[in-house]
Every structure is written in structure tokens, then in C-alpha cells.
PDB file of C-alpha atoms in Angstrom:
ATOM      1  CA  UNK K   1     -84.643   1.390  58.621  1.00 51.00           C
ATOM      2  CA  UNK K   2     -88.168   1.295  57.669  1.00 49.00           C
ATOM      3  CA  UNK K   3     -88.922   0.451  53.925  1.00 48.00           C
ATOM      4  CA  UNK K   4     -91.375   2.437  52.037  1.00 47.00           C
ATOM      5  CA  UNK K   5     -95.044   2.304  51.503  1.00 47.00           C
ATOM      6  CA  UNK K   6     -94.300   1.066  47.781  1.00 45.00           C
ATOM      7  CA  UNK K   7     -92.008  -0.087  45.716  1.00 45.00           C
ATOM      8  CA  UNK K   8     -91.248   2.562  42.777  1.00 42.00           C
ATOM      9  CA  UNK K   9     -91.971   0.898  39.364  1.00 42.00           C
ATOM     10  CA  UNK K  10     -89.085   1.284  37.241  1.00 41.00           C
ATOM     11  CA  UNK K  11     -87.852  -0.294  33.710  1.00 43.00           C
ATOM     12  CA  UNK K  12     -85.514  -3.142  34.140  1.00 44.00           C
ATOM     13  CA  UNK K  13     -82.413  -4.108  31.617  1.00 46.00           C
ATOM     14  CA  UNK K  14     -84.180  -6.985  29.189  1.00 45.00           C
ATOM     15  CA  UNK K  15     -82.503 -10.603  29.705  1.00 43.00           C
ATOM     16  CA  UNK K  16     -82.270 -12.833  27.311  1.00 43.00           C
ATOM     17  CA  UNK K  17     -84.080 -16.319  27.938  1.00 43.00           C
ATOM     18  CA  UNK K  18     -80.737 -18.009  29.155  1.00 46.00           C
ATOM     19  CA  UNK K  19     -79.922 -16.036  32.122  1.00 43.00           C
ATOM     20  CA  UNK K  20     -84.044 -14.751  33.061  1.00 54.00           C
ATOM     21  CA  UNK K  21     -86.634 -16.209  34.890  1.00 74.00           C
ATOM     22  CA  UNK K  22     -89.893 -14.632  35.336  1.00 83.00           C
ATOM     23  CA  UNK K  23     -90.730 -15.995  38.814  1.00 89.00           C
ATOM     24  CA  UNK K  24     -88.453 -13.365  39.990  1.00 93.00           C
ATOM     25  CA  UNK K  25     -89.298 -10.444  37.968  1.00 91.00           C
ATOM     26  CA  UNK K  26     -91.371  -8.392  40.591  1.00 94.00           C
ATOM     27  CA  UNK K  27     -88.830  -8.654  43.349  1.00 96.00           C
ATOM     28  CA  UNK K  28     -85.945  -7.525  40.971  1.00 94.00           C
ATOM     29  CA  UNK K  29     -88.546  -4.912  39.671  1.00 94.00           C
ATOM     30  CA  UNK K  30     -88.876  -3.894  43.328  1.00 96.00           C
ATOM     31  CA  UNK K  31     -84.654  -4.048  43.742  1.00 96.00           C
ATOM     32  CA  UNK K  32     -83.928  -1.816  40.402  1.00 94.00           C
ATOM     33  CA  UNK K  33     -86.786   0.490  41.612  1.00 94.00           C
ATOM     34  CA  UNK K  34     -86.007   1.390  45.049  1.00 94.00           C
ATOM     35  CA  UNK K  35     -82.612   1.717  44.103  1.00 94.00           C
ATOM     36  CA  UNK K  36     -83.206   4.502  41.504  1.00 91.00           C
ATOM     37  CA  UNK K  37     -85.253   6.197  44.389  1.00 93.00           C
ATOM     38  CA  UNK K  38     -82.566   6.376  46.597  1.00 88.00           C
ATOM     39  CA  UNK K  39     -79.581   6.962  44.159  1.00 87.00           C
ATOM     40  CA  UNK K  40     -77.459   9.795  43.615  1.00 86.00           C
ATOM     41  CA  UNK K  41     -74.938   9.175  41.595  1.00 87.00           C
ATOM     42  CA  UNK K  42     -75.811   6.549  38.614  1.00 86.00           C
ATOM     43  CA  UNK K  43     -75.955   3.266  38.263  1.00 89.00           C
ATOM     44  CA  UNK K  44     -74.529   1.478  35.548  1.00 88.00           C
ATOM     45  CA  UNK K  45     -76.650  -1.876  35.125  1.00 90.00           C
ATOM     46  CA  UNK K  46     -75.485  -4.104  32.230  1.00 90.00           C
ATOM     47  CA  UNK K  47     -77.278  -7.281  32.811  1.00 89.00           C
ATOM     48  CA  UNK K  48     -79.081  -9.380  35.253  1.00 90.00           C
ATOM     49  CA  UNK K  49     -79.859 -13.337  35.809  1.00 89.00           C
ATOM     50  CA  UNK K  50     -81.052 -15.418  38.810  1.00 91.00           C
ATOM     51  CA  UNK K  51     -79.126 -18.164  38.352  1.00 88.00           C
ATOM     52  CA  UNK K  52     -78.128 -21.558  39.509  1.00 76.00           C
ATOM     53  CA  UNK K  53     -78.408 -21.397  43.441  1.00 81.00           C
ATOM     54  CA  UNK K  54     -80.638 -19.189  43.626  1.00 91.00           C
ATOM     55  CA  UNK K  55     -78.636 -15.848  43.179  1.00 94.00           C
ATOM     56  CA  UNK K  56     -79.702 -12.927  42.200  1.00 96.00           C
ATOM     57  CA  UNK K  57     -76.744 -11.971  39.699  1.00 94.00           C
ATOM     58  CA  UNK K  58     -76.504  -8.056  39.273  1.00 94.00           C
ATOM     59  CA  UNK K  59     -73.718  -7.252  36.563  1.00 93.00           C
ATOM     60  CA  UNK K  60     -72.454  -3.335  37.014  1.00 92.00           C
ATOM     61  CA  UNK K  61     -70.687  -0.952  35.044  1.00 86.00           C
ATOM     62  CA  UNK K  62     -68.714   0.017  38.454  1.00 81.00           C
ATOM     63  CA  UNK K  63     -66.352   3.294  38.660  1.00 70.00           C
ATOM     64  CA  UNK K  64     -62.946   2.035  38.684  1.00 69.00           C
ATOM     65  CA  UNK K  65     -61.365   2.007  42.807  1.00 70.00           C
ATOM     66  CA  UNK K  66     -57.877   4.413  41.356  1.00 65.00           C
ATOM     67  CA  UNK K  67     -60.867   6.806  39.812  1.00 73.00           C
ATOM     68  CA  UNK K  68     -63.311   7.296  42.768  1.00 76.00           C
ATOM     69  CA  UNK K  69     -63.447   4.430  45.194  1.00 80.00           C
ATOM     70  CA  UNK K  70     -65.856   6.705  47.300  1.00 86.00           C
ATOM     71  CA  UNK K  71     -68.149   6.562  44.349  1.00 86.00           C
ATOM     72  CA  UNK K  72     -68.158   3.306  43.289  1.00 86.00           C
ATOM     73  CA  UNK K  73     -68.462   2.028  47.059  1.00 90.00           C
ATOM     74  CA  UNK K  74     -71.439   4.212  46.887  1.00 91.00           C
ATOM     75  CA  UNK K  75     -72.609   2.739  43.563  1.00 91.00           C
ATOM     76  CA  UNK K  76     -72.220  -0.504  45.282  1.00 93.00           C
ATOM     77  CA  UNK K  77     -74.188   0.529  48.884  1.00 94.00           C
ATOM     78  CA  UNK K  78     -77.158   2.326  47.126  1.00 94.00           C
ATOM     79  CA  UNK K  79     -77.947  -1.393  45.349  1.00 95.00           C
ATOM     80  CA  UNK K  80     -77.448  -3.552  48.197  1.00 97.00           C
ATOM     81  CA  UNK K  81     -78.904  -0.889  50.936  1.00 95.00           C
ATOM     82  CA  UNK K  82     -81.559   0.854  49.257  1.00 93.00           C
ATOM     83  CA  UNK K  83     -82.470  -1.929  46.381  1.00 96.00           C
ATOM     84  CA  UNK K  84     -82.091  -5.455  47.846  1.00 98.00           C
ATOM     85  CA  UNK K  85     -82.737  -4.471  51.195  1.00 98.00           C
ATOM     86  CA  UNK K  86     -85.886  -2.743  50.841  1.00 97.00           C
ATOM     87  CA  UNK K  87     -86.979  -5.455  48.002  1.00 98.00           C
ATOM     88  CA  UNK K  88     -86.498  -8.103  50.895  1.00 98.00           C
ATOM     89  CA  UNK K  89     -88.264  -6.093  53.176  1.00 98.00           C
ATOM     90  CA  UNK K  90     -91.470  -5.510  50.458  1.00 97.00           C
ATOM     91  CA  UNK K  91     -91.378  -9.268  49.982  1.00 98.00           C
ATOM     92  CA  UNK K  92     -91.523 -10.527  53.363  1.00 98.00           C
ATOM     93  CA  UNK K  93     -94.509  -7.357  54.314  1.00 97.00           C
ATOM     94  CA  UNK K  94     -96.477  -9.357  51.273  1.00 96.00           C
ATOM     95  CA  UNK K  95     -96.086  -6.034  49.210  1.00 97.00           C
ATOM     96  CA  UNK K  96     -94.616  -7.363  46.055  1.00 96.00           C
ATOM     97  CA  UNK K  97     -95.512 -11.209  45.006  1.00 93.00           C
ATOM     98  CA  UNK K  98     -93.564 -13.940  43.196  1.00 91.00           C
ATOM     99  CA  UNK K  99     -90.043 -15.714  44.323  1.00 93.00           C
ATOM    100  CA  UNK K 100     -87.380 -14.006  46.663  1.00 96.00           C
ATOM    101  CA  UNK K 101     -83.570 -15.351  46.078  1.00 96.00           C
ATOM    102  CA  UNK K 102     -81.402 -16.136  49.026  1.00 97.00           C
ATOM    103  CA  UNK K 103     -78.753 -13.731  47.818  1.00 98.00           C
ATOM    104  CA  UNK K 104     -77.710 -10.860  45.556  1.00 98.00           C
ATOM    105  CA  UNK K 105     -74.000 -11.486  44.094  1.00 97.00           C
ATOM    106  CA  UNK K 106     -73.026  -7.708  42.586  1.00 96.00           C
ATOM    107  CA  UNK K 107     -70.720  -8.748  39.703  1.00 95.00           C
ATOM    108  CA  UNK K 108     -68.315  -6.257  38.162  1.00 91.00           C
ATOM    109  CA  UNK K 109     -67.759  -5.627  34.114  1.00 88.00           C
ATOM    110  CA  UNK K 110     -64.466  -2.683  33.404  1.00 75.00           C
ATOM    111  CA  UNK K 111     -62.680  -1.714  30.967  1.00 64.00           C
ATOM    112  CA  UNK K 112     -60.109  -0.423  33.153  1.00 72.00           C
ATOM    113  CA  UNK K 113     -57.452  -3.450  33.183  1.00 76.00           C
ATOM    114  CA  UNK K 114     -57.885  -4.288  36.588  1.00 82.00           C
ATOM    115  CA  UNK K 115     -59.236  -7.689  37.758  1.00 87.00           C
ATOM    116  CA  UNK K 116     -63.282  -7.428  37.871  1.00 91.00           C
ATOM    117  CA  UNK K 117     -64.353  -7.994  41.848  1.00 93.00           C
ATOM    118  CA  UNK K 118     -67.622  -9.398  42.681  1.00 95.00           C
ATOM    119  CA  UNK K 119     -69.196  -9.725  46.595  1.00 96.00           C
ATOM    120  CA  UNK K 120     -72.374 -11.152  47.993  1.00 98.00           C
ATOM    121  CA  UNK K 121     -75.476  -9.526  50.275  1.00 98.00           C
ATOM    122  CA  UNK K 122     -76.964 -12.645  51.900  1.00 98.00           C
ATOM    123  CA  UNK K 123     -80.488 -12.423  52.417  1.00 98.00           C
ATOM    124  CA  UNK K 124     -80.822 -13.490  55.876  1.00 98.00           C
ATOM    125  CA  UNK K 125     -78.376 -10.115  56.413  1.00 98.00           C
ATOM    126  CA  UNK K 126     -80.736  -7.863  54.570  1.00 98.00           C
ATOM    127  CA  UNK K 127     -83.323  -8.949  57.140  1.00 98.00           C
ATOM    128  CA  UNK K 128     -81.235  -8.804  59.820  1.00 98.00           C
ATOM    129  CA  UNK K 129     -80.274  -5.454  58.731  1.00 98.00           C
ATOM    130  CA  UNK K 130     -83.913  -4.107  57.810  1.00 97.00           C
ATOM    131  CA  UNK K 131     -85.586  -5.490  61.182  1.00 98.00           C
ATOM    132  CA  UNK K 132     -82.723  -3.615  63.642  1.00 98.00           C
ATOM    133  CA  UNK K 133     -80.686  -6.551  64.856  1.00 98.00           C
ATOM    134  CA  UNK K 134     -77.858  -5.300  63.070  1.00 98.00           C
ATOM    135  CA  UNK K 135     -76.877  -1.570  62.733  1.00 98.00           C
ATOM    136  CA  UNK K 136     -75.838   0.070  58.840  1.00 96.00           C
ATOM    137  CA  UNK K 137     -72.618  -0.224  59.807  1.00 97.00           C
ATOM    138  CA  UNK K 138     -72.038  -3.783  60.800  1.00 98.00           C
ATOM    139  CA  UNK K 139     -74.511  -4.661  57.340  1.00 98.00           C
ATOM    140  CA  UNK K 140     -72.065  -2.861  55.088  1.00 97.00           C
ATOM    141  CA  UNK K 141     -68.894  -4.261  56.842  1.00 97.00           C
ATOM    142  CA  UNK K 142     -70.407  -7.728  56.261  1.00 98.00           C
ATOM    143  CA  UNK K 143     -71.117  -7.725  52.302  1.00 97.00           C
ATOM    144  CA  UNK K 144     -67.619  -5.649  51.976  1.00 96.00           C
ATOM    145  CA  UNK K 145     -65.779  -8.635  53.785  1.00 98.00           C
ATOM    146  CA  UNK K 146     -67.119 -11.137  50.613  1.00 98.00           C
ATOM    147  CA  UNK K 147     -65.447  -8.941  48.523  1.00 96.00           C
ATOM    148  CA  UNK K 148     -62.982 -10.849  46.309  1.00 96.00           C
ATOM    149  CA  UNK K 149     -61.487 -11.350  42.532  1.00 94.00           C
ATOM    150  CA  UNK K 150     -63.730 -12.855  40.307  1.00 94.00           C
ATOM    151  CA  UNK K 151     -62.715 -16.336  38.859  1.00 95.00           C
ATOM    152  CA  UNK K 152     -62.222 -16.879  34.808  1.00 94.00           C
ATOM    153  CA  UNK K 153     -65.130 -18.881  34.844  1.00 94.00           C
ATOM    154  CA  UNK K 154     -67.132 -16.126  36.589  1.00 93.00           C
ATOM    155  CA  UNK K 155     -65.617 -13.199  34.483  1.00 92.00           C
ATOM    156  CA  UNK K 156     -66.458 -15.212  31.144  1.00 92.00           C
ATOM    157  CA  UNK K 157     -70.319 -15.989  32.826  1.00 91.00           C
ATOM    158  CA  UNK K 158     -70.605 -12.397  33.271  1.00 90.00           C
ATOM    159  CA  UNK K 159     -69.257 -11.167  30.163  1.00 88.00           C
ATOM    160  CA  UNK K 160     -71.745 -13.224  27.789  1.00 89.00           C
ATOM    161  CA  UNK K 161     -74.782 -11.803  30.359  1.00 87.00           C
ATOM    162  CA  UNK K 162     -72.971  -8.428  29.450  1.00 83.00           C
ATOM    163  CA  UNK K 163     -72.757  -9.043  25.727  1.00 80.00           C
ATOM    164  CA  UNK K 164     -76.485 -10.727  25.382  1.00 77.00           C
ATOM    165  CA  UNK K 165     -78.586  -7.859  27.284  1.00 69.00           C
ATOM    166  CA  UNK K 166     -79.244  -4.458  27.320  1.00 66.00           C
ATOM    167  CA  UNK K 167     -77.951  -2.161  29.818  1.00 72.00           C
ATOM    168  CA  UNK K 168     -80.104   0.320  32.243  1.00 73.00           C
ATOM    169  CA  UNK K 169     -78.726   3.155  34.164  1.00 73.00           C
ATOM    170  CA  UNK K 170     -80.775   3.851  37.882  1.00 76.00           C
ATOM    171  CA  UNK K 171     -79.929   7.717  38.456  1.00 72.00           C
ATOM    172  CA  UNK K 172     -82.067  10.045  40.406  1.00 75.00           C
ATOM    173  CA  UNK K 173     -80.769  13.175  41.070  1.00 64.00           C
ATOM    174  CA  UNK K 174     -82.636  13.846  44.025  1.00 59.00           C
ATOM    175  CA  UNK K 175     -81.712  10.934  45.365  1.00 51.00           C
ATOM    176  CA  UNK K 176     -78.749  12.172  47.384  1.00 50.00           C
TER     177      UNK K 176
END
């Protein structure tokens, strides 16, 4: 996978001072950006923080697994392949300036009843991935396998990011 020339600019959801830090702002421009290039179905951004640790925290509107688990995996691989990935890959090629985090933690928000999920891209994968010693494949498998039910401490985090920022949806059409 080679990344692009350029990142695509795109609008990001506003945080609120507690959970933003402007250090980061042009790599999470560059994540948001390349993955509305590359989507095709849309994705449902409610808030975003990097946070304590160094994560970047990405809080999703996800489509519930009983609905379409095809589509929200792909919700889920379009931000961590074609967003993260290519935003690490922009960073390291001195493309896009400012602080990289060592992680992206995808963090789920539903309405549907069922216990919100949350799972981790590492960034040392993302470069593995993006520089060929690992095949798409073996990336996805990886982040999938950190896949787990978030904690009450996590799911009340998340919810007051949800509740204190606006929300952005990454769609392009052609994207697919």
C-alpha cells in the first residue's frame, strides 16, 4: 500500500478544551481526511480526544453487528486502513507536521442495547502494515483480535466526549 501524494483536507468534529489538544490536530486532520477519500459507506464520527497515553480516541456512531456486521466492520476498516494508516504513513514521509500518537483506540457510542465494543490499531502495526512487512490481511486480523467490551469507566469517558462535541459524518460516495 502506497499512501497518497496528499492528505485530503477535510472538516473535523470540534472538541471541547477537555478532551483536544492542538499538537495533534494536523495528523487527525490527515486521519478524518483520507478516510472520507476512501469511504463508501458513512462514517458516523461523534467525538474525538487524544488522551492520557497518548491515544488517539475516535468515538463512532457504529451500525449495530445484528443490523449489518459487514457494514459496520467496514465502517471500522475504512478508519483504521485508509485514515490512520495513511495519516501514519504522511507523518513519517514529513508530509503533514505536528505530534503522531502511538495508537488509535475506535470507541463505540449505540443506542441499540448492546454493550458498546471498543479495539485498538497500534501504530507500530500501521507501519508495519503500510511499509509491506505485513499483508492487509494479517493488519486487519490484528486490530480485530483487541476487540473487546468497553468498561463503565470507558463507556461513561466516551459518553461525556459524545455529549460535549459535535458530530461529523466522512461519506464519499465514490469512495467504494
Amino acid at each position: 500500500m502506497s499512501p497518497t501524494a496528499t492528505p485530503a483536507p477535510t472538516l473535523t468534529p470540534t472538541p471541547t478544551s477537555k478532551f483536544s489538544n492542538k499538537k495533534y490536530d494536523e495528523f487527525v486532520g490527515a486521519v478524518f481526511g483520507e478516510t472520507e477519500v476512501d469511504t463508501g459507506v458513512p462514517i458516523r464520527i461523534r467525538a474525538w480526544s487524544v488522551a492520557e497515553g497518548n491515544s488517539l480516541i475516535v468515538v463512532l456512531n457504529l451500525t449495530s453487528e445484528s443490523r449489518n456486521d459487514a457494514r459496520r466492520a467496514k465502517e471500522v476498516n475504512t478508519l483504521a486502513t485508509s485514515g490512520y494508516v495513511q495519516a501514519v504513513a504522511h507523518h513519517d514521509l514529513e508530509r503533514i507536521n505536528g505530534k503522531i500518537t502511538d495508537r488509535l483506540r475506535i470507541a463505540e457510542v449505540n443506542n441499540t442495547g448492546a454493550q458498546p465494543k471498543t479495539l485498538v490499531v497500534n501504530t507500530s502495526l500501521a507501519r508495519e502494515y503500510y511499509t509491506g512487512q505485513i499483508d492487509a490481511a494479517e493488519f486487519t486480523e490484528e486490530y480485530w483480535k483487541t476487540e473487546r467490551n468497553m468498561t463503565a469507566d470507558e463507556i461513561e469517558y466516551v459518553y461525556n466526549m459524545d455529549s460535549r462535541t459535535g458530530n461529523q459524518t466522512l461519506y464519499n460516495g465514490t469512495g467504494d
